[in-house]
Structure formats: C-alpha cells, structure tokens
Coordinates of C-alpha atoms and ligand atoms in Angstrom, one line a residue:
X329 CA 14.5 14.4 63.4
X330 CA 11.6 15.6 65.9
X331 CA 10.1 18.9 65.0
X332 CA 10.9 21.5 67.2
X333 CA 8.9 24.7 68.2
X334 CA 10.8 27.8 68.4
X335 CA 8.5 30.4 68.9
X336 CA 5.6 28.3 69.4
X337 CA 4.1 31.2 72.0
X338 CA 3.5 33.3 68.8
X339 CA -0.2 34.0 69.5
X340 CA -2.7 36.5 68.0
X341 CA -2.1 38.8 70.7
X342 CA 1.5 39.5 69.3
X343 CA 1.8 41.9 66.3
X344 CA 3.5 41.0 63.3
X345 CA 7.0 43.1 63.4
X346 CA 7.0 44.8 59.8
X347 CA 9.9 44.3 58.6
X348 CA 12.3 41.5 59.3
X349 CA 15.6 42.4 61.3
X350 CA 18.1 42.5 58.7
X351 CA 17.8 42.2 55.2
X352 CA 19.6 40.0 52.5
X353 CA 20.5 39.6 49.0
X354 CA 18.4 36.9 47.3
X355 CA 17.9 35.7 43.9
X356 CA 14.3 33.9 43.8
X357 CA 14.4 31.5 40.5
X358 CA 11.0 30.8 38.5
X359 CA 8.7 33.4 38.7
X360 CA 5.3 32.0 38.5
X361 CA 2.5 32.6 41.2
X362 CA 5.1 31.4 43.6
X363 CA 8.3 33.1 42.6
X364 CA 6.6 36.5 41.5
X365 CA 4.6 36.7 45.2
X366 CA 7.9 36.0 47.0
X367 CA 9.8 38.2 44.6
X368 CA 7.3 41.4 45.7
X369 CA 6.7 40.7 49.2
X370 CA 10.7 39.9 49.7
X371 CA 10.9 43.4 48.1
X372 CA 8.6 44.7 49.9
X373 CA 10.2 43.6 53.2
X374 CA 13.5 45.7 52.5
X375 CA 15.7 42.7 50.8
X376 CA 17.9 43.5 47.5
X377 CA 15.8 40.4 45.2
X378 CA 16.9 39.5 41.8
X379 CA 14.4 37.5 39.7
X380 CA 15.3 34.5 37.6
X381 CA 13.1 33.1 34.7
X382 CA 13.6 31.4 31.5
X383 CA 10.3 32.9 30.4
X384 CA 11.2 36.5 28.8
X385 CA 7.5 37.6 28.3
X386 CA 7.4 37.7 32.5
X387 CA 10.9 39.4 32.7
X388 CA 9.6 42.5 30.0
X389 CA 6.6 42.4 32.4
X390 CA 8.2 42.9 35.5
X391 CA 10.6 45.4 34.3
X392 CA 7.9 47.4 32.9
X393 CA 6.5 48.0 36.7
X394 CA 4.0 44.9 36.1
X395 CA 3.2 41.7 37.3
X396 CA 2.9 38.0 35.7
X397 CA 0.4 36.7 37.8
X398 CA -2.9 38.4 38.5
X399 CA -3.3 38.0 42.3
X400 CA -5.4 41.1 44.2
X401 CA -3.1 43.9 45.3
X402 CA -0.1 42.2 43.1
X403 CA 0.2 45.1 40.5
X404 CA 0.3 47.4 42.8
X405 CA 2.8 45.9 44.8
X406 CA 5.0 44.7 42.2
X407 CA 5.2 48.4 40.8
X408 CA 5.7 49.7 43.8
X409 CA 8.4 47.8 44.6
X410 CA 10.2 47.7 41.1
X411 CA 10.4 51.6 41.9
X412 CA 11.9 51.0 45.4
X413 CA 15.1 49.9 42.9
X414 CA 15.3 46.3 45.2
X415 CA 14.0 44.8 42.3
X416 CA 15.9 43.4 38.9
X417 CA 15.3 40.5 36.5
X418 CA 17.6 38.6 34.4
X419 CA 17.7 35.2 32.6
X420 CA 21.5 34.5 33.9
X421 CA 21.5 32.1 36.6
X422 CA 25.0 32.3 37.4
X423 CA 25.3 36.3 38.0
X424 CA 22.2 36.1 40.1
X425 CA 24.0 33.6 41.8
X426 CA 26.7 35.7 42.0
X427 CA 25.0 38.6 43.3
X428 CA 23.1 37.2 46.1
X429 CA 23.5 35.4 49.3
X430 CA 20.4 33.2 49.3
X431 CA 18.4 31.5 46.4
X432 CA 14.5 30.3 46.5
X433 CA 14.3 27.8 44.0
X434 CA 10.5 28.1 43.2
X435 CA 10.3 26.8 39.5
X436 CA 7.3 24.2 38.5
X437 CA 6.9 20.4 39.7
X438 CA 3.7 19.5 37.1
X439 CA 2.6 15.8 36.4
X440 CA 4.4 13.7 33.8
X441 CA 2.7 11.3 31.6
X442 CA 2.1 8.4 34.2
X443 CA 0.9 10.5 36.6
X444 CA 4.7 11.1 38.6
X445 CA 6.2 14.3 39.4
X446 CA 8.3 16.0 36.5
X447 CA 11.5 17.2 38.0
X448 CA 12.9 18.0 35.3
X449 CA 13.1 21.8 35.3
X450 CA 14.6 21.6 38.9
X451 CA 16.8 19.2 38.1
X452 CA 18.5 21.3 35.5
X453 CA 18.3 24.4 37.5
X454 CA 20.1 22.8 40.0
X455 CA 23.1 21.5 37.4
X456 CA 23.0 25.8 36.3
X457 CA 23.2 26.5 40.1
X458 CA 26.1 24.2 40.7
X459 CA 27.7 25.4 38.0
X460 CA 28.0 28.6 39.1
X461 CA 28.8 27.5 42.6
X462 CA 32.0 26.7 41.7
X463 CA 33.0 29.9 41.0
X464 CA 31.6 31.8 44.3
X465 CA 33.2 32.2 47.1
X466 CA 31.8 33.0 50.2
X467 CA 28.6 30.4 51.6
X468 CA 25.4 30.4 49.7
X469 CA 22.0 28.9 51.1
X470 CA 19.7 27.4 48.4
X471 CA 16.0 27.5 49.7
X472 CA 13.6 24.6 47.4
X473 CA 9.8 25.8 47.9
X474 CA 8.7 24.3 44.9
X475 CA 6.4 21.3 46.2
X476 CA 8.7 18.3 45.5
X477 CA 8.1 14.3 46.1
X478 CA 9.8 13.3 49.0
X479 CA 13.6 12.5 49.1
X480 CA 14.2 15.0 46.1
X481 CA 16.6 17.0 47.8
X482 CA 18.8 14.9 49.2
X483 CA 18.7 11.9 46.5
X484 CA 18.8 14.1 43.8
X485 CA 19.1 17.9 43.8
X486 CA 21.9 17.7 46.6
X487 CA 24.2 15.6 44.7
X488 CA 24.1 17.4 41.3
X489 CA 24.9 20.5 43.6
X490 CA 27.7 18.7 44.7
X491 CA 28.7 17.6 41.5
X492 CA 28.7 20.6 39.4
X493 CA 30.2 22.8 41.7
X494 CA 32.8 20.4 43.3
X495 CA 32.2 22.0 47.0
X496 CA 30.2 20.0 50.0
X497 CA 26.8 20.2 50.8
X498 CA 26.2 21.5 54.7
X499 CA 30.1 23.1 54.5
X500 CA 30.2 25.0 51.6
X501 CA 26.8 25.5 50.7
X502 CA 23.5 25.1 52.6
X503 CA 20.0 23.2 51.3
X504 CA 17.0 24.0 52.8
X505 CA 13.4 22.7 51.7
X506 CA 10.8 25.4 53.0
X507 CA 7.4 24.2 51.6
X508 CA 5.2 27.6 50.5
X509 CA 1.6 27.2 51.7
X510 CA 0.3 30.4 49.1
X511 CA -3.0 29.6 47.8
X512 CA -3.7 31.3 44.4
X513 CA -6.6 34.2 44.7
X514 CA -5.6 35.0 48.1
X515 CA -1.7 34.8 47.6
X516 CA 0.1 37.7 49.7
X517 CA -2.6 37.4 52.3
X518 CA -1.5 33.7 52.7
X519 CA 2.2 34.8 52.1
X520 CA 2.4 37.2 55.4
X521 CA -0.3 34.7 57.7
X522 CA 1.0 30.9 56.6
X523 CA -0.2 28.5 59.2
X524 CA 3.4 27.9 60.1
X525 CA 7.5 28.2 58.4
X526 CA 8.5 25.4 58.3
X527 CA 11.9 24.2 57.2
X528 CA 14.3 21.1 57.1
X529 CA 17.9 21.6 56.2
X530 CA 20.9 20.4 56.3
X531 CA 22.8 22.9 58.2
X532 CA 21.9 25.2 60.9
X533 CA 23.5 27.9 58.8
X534 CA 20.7 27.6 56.0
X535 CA 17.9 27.2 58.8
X536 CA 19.2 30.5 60.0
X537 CA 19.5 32.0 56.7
X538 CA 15.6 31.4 56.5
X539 CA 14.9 32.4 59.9
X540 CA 16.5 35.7 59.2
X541 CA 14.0 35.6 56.3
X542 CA 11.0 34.4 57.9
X543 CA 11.1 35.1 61.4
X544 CA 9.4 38.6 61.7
X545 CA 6.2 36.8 60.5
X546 CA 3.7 36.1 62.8
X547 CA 3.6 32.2 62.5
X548 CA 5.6 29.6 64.2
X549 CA 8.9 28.9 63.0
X550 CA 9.1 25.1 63.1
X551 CA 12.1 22.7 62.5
X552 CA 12.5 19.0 61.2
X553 CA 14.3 17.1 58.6
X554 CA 14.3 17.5 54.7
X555 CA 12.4 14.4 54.6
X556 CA 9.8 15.1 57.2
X557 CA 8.9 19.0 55.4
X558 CA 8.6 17.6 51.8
X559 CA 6.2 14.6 53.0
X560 CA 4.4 17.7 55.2
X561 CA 3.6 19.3 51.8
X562 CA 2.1 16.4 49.8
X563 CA 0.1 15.4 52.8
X564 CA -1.0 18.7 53.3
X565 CA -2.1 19.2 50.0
X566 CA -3.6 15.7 50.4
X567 CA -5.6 16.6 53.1
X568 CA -7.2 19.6 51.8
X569 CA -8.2 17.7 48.6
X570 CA -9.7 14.7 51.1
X571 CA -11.8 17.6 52.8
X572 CA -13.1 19.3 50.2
X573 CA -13.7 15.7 48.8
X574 CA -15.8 14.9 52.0
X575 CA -17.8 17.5 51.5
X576 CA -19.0 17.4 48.3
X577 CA -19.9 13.4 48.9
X578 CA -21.7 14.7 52.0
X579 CA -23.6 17.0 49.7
X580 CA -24.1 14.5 47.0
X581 CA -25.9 12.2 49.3
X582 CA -27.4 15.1 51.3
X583 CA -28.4 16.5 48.3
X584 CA -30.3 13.2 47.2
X585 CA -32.3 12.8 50.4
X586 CA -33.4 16.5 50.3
X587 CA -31.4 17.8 53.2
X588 CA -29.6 20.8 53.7
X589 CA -26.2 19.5 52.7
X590 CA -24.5 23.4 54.0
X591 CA -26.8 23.0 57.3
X592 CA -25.0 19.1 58.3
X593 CA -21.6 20.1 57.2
X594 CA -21.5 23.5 59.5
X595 CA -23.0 21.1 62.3
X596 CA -20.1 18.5 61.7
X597 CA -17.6 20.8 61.5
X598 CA -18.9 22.6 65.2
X599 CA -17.6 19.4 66.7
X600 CA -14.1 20.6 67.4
X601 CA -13.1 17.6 70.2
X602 CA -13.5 14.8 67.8
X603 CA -14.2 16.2 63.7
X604 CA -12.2 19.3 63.5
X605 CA -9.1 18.3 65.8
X606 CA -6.3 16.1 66.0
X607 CA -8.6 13.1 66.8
X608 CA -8.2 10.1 64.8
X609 CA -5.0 11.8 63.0
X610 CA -2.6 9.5 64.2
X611 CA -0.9 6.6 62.3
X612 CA -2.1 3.5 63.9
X613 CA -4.4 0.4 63.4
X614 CA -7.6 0.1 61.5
X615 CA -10.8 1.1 63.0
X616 CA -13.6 -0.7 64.2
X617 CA -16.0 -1.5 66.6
X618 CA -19.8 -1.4 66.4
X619 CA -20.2 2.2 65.0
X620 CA -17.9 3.0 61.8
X621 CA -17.9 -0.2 59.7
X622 CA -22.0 -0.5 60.3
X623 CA -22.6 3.4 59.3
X624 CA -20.4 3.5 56.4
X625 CA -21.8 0.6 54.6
X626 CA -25.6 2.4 55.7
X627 CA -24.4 5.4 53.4
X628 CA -22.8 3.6 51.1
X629 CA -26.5 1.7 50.4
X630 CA -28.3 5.0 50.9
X631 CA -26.1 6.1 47.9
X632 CA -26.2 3.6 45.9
X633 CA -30.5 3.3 46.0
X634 CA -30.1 7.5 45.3
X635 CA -27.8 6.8 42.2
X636 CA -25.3 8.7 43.5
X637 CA -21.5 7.8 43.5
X638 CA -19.6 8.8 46.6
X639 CA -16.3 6.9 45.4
X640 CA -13.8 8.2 48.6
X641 CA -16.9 7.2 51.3
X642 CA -17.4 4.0 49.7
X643 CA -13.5 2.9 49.2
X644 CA -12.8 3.7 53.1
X645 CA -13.7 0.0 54.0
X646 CA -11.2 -1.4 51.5
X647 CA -8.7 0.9 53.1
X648 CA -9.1 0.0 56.3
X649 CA -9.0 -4.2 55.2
X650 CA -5.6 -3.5 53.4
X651 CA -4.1 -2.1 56.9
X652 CA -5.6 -5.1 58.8
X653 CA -3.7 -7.1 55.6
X654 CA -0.7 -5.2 56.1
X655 CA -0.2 -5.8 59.9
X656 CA -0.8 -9.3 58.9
X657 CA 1.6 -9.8 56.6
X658 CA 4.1 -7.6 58.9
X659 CA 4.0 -10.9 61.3
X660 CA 3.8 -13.7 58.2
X661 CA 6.9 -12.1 56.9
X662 CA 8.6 -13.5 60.0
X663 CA 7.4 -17.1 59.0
X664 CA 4.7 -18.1 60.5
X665 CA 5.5 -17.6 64.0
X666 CA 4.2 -18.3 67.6
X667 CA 1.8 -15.1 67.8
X668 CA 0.6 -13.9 71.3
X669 CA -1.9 -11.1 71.0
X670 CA -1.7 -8.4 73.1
X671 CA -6.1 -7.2 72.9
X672 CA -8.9 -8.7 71.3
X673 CA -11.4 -6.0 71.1
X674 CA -11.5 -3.1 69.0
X675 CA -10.2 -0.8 71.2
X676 CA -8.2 -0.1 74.8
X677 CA -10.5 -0.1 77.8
X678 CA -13.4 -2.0 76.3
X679 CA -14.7 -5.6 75.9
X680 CA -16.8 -5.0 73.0
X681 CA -15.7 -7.0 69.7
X682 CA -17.6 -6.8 67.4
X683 CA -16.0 -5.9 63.7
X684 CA -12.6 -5.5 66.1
X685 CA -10.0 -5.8 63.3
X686 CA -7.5 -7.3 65.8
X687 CA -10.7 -10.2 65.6
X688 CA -10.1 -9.7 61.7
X689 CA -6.0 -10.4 62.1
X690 CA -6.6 -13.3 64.5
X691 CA -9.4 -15.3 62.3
X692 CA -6.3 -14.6 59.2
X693 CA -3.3 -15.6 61.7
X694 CA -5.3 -18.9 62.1
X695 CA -6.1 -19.3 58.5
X696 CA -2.5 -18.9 57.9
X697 CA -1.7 -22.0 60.1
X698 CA -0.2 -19.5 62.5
X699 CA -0.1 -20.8 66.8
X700 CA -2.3 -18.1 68.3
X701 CA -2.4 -16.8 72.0
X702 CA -4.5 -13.6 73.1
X703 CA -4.6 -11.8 76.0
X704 CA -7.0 -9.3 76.8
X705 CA -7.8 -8.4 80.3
X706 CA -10.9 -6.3 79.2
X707 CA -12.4 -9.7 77.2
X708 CA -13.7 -12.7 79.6
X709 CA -15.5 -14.7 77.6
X710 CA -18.6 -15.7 80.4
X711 CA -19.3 -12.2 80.6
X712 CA -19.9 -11.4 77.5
X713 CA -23.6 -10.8 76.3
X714 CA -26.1 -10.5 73.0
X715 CA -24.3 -9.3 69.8
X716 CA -21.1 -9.2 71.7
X717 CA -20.8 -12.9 72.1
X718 CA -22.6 -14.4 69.0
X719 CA -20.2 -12.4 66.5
X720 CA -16.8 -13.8 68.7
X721 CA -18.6 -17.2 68.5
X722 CA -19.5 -17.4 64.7
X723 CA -16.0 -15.6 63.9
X724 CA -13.6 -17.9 66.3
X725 CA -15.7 -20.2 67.7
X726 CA -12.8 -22.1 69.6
X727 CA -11.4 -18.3 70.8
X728 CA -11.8 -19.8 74.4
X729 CA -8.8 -22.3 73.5
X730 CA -6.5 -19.2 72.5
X731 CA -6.8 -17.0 74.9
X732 CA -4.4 -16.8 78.3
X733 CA -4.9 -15.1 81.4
X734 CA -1.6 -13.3 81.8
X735 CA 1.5 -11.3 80.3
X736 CA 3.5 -14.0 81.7
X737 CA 1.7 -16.7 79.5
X738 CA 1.4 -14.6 76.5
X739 CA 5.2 -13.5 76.7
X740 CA 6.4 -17.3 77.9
X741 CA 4.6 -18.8 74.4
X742 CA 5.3 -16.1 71.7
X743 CA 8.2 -15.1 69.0
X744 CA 6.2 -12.2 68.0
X745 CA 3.9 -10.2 70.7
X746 CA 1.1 -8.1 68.5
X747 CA 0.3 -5.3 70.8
X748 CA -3.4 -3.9 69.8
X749 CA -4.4 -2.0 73.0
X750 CA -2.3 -0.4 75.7
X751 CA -2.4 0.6 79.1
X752 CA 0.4 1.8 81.7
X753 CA 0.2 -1.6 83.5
X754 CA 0.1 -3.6 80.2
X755 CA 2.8 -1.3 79.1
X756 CA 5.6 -1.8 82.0
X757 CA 4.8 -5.6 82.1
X758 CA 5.8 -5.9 77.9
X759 CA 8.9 -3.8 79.1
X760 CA 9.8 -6.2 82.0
X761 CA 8.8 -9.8 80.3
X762 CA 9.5 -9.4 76.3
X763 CA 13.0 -10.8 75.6
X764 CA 15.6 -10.1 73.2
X765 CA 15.2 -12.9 70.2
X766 CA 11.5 -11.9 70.3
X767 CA 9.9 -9.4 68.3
X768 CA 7.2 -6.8 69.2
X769 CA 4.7 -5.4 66.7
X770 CA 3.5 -2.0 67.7
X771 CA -0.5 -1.0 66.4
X772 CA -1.0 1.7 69.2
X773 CA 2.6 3.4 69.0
X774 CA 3.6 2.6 72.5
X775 CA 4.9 5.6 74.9
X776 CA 9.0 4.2 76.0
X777 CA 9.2 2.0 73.1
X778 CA 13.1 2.4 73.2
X779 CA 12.8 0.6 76.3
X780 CA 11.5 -2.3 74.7
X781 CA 14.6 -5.0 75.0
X782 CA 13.8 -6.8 71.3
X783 CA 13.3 -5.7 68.1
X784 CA 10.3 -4.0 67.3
X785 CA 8.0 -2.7 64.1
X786 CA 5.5 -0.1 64.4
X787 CA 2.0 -0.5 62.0
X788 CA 2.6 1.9 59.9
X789 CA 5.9 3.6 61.4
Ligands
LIG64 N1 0.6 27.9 42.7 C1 0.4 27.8 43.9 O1 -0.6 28.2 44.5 C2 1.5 27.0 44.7 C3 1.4 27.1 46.1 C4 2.4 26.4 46.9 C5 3.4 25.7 46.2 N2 3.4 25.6 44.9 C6 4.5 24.9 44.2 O2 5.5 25.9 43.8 C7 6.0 25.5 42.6 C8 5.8 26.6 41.6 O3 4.5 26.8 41.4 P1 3.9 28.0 40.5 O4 2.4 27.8 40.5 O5 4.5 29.3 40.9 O6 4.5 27.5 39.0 P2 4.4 28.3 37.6 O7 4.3 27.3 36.6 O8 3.4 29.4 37.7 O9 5.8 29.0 37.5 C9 7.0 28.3 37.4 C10 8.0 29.2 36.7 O10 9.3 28.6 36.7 C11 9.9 29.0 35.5 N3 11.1 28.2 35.2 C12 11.1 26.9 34.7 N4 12.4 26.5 34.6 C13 13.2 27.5 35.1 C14 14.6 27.7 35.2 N5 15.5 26.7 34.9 N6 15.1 28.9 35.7 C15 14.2 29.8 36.1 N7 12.9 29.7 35.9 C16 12.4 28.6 35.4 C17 8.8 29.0 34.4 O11 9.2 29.7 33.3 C18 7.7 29.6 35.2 O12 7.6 31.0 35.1 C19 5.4 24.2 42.2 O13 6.2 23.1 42.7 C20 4.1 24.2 42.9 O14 3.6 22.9 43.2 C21 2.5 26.3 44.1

C-alpha cells in the first residue's frame, strides 16, 4: 500500500487547532515515558483516559496528582489533569476495555538475550485484551505504538486478538500500528510537533479512530500499510543512530588531525541538495565511480595511521561489495543464464568506469561461466582515454568482445536483461523488445515497470 498524504499542505503558516474536534473514551495500557505522556496530553486534549499498568508504584503515583516519568512540564501537567477528573488508573484490563472506545497499547519492546525483540509483554496483553473483547459489544479500535519488529501485528498480535475474543479483525474490531516519535527529555514538545502521524491499519474505521485523535495536530496525517509503518519506525530509529554515528567518526578523525570537528560537520550539514536531503536515500545499486570508493579508503588509512577506529566508515565498502554480491546472485539463482547488460559504467549519462560496480558484477558473471552481453550507449571503447581505459582493460580486457551496439542485440541474445542505468529512450525500447519467458533485473527502479511484459526483480525491492 502507497502512502498517502492527506493533509500534506499542513505548513507552518497554519496554527495548531487546540483541541481535537471531538473527544473519545480511551484506555492507554503501559504507562512508561510513552503511555504516561499520551495519558496527560490525551487528558489534556479533553478525552475521558483510563490508564493501565501492571506496575502499582506508577498507579499510587498518578493517583496522588503525580507523575512516573520525569519529563519537563510533566508534573505539572499530569496534576493538572488528574484534577480535570478525565483521568483514572486501574490494573484491570478488561473494565478499561470495557469503558473505553479506543486502546493505545504502549507497553515495553526491550532486547532479549540474543539480541531480538522481547514481545512478550505485548503478547500477553493482547491475550487480556482479547479476552475481554469477547464480552464487549459495540467496535473497539486497538492503537500498537510501542516500537514493534515488523509483521508483529498482523502475524502475531492480530491473531491472538482473534482468538481470544472469537470476533474478526477489520469487522469487529480495528488494529492500527501508529509508531510514537517522543524523544525522552523533550517528550510533550515532541508529542504535540511529531514530524508526521502516521498509521497503517486494517480498517478505515481504526484509521479514523486515530485521525479523530490525531488530526488537530499540526503534522501531516499520513497513511500506508501495517507493514510499511512498523519498518518506518526501526528505520527511523536506525537512521538517527547512523547519524549521530557519522558524526562522532567524523569527530574522531577530525579530532586526530587537529581540526575543528563542530566547524566540518555544520559545513556538511549546510549542503542541503545533496547531504541533508533525500539524495542518495533511495534503495538501488551500489555506488561507485571515481570519487566514493577512492575517498573512503583515504579516511579509512588516515584513521588507521591516527589510531583511531571509525568502525561504520570503514565497513561501508564491505556493504556496498555484499549488494554488488547480492545482484549477482539475484541472476545465478536463475542458473547461469544468457545475461545482457543494460550499462557499463557507474552511472546513467556517463562513460566513466572506473570502480563501476556494474564492471564489478560483469568481471563475477564471467567468472561464473555466465554468456555476457553489454550495452551501453554512453561507453565506446575508442573513445575512451587515461584512467578510464587502463582500469576497463586490466579488469575485462576482452570487454570489446561483449559488448553490442543495440537494444535489439542485447534483447535478441539474453534470458535475463540487468538494467544498471536508464534513460526514457532506453526505457520505452526494454518495454517494446523484452519478451515474456525473459526476465528483467531492475538496479535503478525503472518508472512504468508494470509495463514490462516478463517477469521482473527489483535490487533490493
Ligand atoms: N521511551 C521513548 O522515548 C520511546 C519513544 C518512542 C517509542 N518508544 C517505544 O514505546 C514502547 C514503550 O516505551 P517506554 O519507554 O514508554 O517503556 P517503559 O518501559 O518506560 O514502560 C512500559 C510500561 O509498560 C508496563 N507494562 C508491561 N506489561 C504490561 C501489561 N500487560 N499491561 C499494562 N502495562 C504493562 C510496564 O509496567 C511499564 O510501566 C517501547 O516499545 C518503546 O520502544 C519509546
């Protein structure tokens, strides 16, 4: 399912409305930093909450005007708000379940032993919350925002839902995963200004129920599948630790040379076109070319001489050679086929080849005992000069054997067509030549794929 952008024209210039239109009754379950945050501000926003813990300690707390977590402005708000009378506690899933309309589920995911999530507490919540589904009547939408592996909700929390309380998921009740994008220290602030709601469900009653919810906020209110908005979380929390990660190798190395690590990590991160943008986000092929691989390995050596261990820098290269591997073994899979390769160099729109993986998949392909074509109508082999030519030479020296002047030879002499660069005319020829018992392999995530009249695999998609 495709996200899709519902109030996307939210800007700055709008003001956040302060209350949401209509209120609900909804029981919030685990009431950590999480649950306890959601718990006030849901309070706060005029909703009837009931909080659910198995902890007693933070039940006395809460019903003694105070709060569980320390968070700025969270004792005052939780008092507050305990006063408003929109507030109660209890330990009893099943009359909280009773009581309300809507549930956040927002109990902990920790590590297990081996590393793996431990999804145990939300597992057996969800067997109490079936339980005392079976007994309600009337619809009830249960909201995860607990940060759970994806495929948790529908492989596992959905069907104990099911199970326990004998009534359909999507009919009966709604299940909604709305990842919560709170960071600790700064927790209402991030509560009322997320980045974006975002929910998968698998009803539109549930998205609604969260809409209803969420809406008033002045974010985007964003919709995709279950799937989609639990990988979202991991890879969002992925991503932050990968920034803050390189930045503190940056400073290591910095740091090592005597330069002002703060003064080169503003400057990279004024480069909004191509360092702090969607550039290079896309799942695709490895990189290349004469720039990346050279530089890396540069700081890589610079480290090493300094003593200094910049372990994520330094693994990058490996990453990128078990992508090429994995594009490779994409085609071997298919038995050692008839390849024709769509590009040579190491990017669309130029001839230069040097440390091209689609070089690096081509020297393998032949190693393999694979038959090779290549077409490339940026690469002509008499043209091409210096460093260009002598790393082709000494990497395929008979290259000028493989490679074919047109689509219609690459098509005519393939079972699999590799596609590593693409342009509109490249494009609409594939569309027009490739036939059905063939198979495409997509590095560049062609535009009209579905008009591709064979079967097809993406890279990494
Ligand atoms: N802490 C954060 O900044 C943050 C931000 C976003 C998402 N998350 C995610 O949200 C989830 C909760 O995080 P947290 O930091 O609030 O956890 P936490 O450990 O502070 O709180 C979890 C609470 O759940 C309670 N609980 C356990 N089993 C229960 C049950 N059966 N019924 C009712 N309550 C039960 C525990 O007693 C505890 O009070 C995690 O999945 C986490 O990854 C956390």
């Amino acid at each position: 399912m495709r996200v899709t952008f519902e109030n996307e024209l939210f800007t700055g210039t709008v003001k956040r409305k302060r209350r949401p239109v209509s209120t609900r009754r909804i029981s919030i379950f685990g009431l950590g930093y999480v649950g306890a945050v959601s718990l006030a501000c849901l309070a706060r926003d005029g909703h009837r909450v009931i909080g659910v813990d198995i902890d007693p300690v933070k039940l006395n707390l809460i019903r003694s005007r105070k709060s569980p977590i320390l968070e700025e402005g969270i004792q005052e708000l939780m008092r507050d708000t305990v006063d408003s009378g929109r507030v109660s506690v209890s330990d009893d899933t099943a009359w909280a379940i009773q009581q309300t309309d809507v549930s956040f589920i927002c109990v902990g995911t920790p590590s297990a032993a081996n590393g793996s999530q431990d999804l145990g507490a939300i597992t057996r919540l969800a067997e109490k919350i079936g339980a005392a589904l079976k007994t309600k009547r009337g619809f009830h939408t249960i909201v995860v925002r607990s940060t759970v592996q994806p495929g948790t909700l529908e492989e596992k929390i959905e069907p104990i839902l099911e199970r326990e309380s004998g009534k359909r998921s999507g009919v009966d009740f709604g299940l909604a995963f709305q990842p919560e994008f709170l960071r600790e220290g700064s927790s209402i602030r991030d509560y009322d200004h997320p980045p974006y709601t975002i929910v998968g469900a698998n009803c539109e009653a549930a998205i609604n129920a969260v809409r209803s919810i969420f809406q008033h906020l002045e974010a985007r209110f964003l919709v995709t599948s279950i799937r989609v908005a639990e990988t979202l979380k991991m890879s969002c929390n992925a991503f932050h630790a990968l920034k803050i990660t390189f930045a503190n190798e940056i400073g290591r190395v910095s740091e090592s040379m005597g330069i002002d690590s703060h003064e080169v990590m503003r400057l990279v991160c004024a480069d909004t076109r191509l360092n702090i943008s969607p550039a290079y986000l896309k799942p695709g092929f490895a990189f290349g070319g004469s720039c990346l691989p050279k530089d890396l390995r540069a700081l890589t050596q610079i480290a090493k001489q300094n003593d200094i261990e910049i372990p994520m820098l330094s693994s990058l290269l490996t990453s990128n050679r078990v992508h090429i591997d994995h594009a490779v073994e994409k085609i071997l899979k298919l038995g050692r086929p008839k390849v024709g390769m769509l590009g040579l160099s190491f990017k669309t729109g130029t001839d230069d080849l040097r440390e091209s993986p689609l070089v690096m998949v081509a020297k393998r392909l032949i190693g393999e005992g694979c038959e090779l074509r290549i077409f490339d109508p940026e690469v002509q082999l008499s043209r091409l000069l210096g460093a260009n030519r002598s790393y082709i030479e000494s990497h395929i020296p008979h290259v000028a054997s493989l490679l074919c002047d047109s689509m219609d030879c690459l098509v005519g002499s393939s079972d699999v067509i590799l596609v590593g660069i693409q342009q509109p005319v490249l494009n609409e020829a594939l569309q027009a030549k490739v036939r059905e018992d063939q198979t495409v392999i997509d590095l560049v995530n062609l535009p009209n794929r579905d008009l591709l009249r064979c079967r097809y695999e993406g890279a990494c998609w």
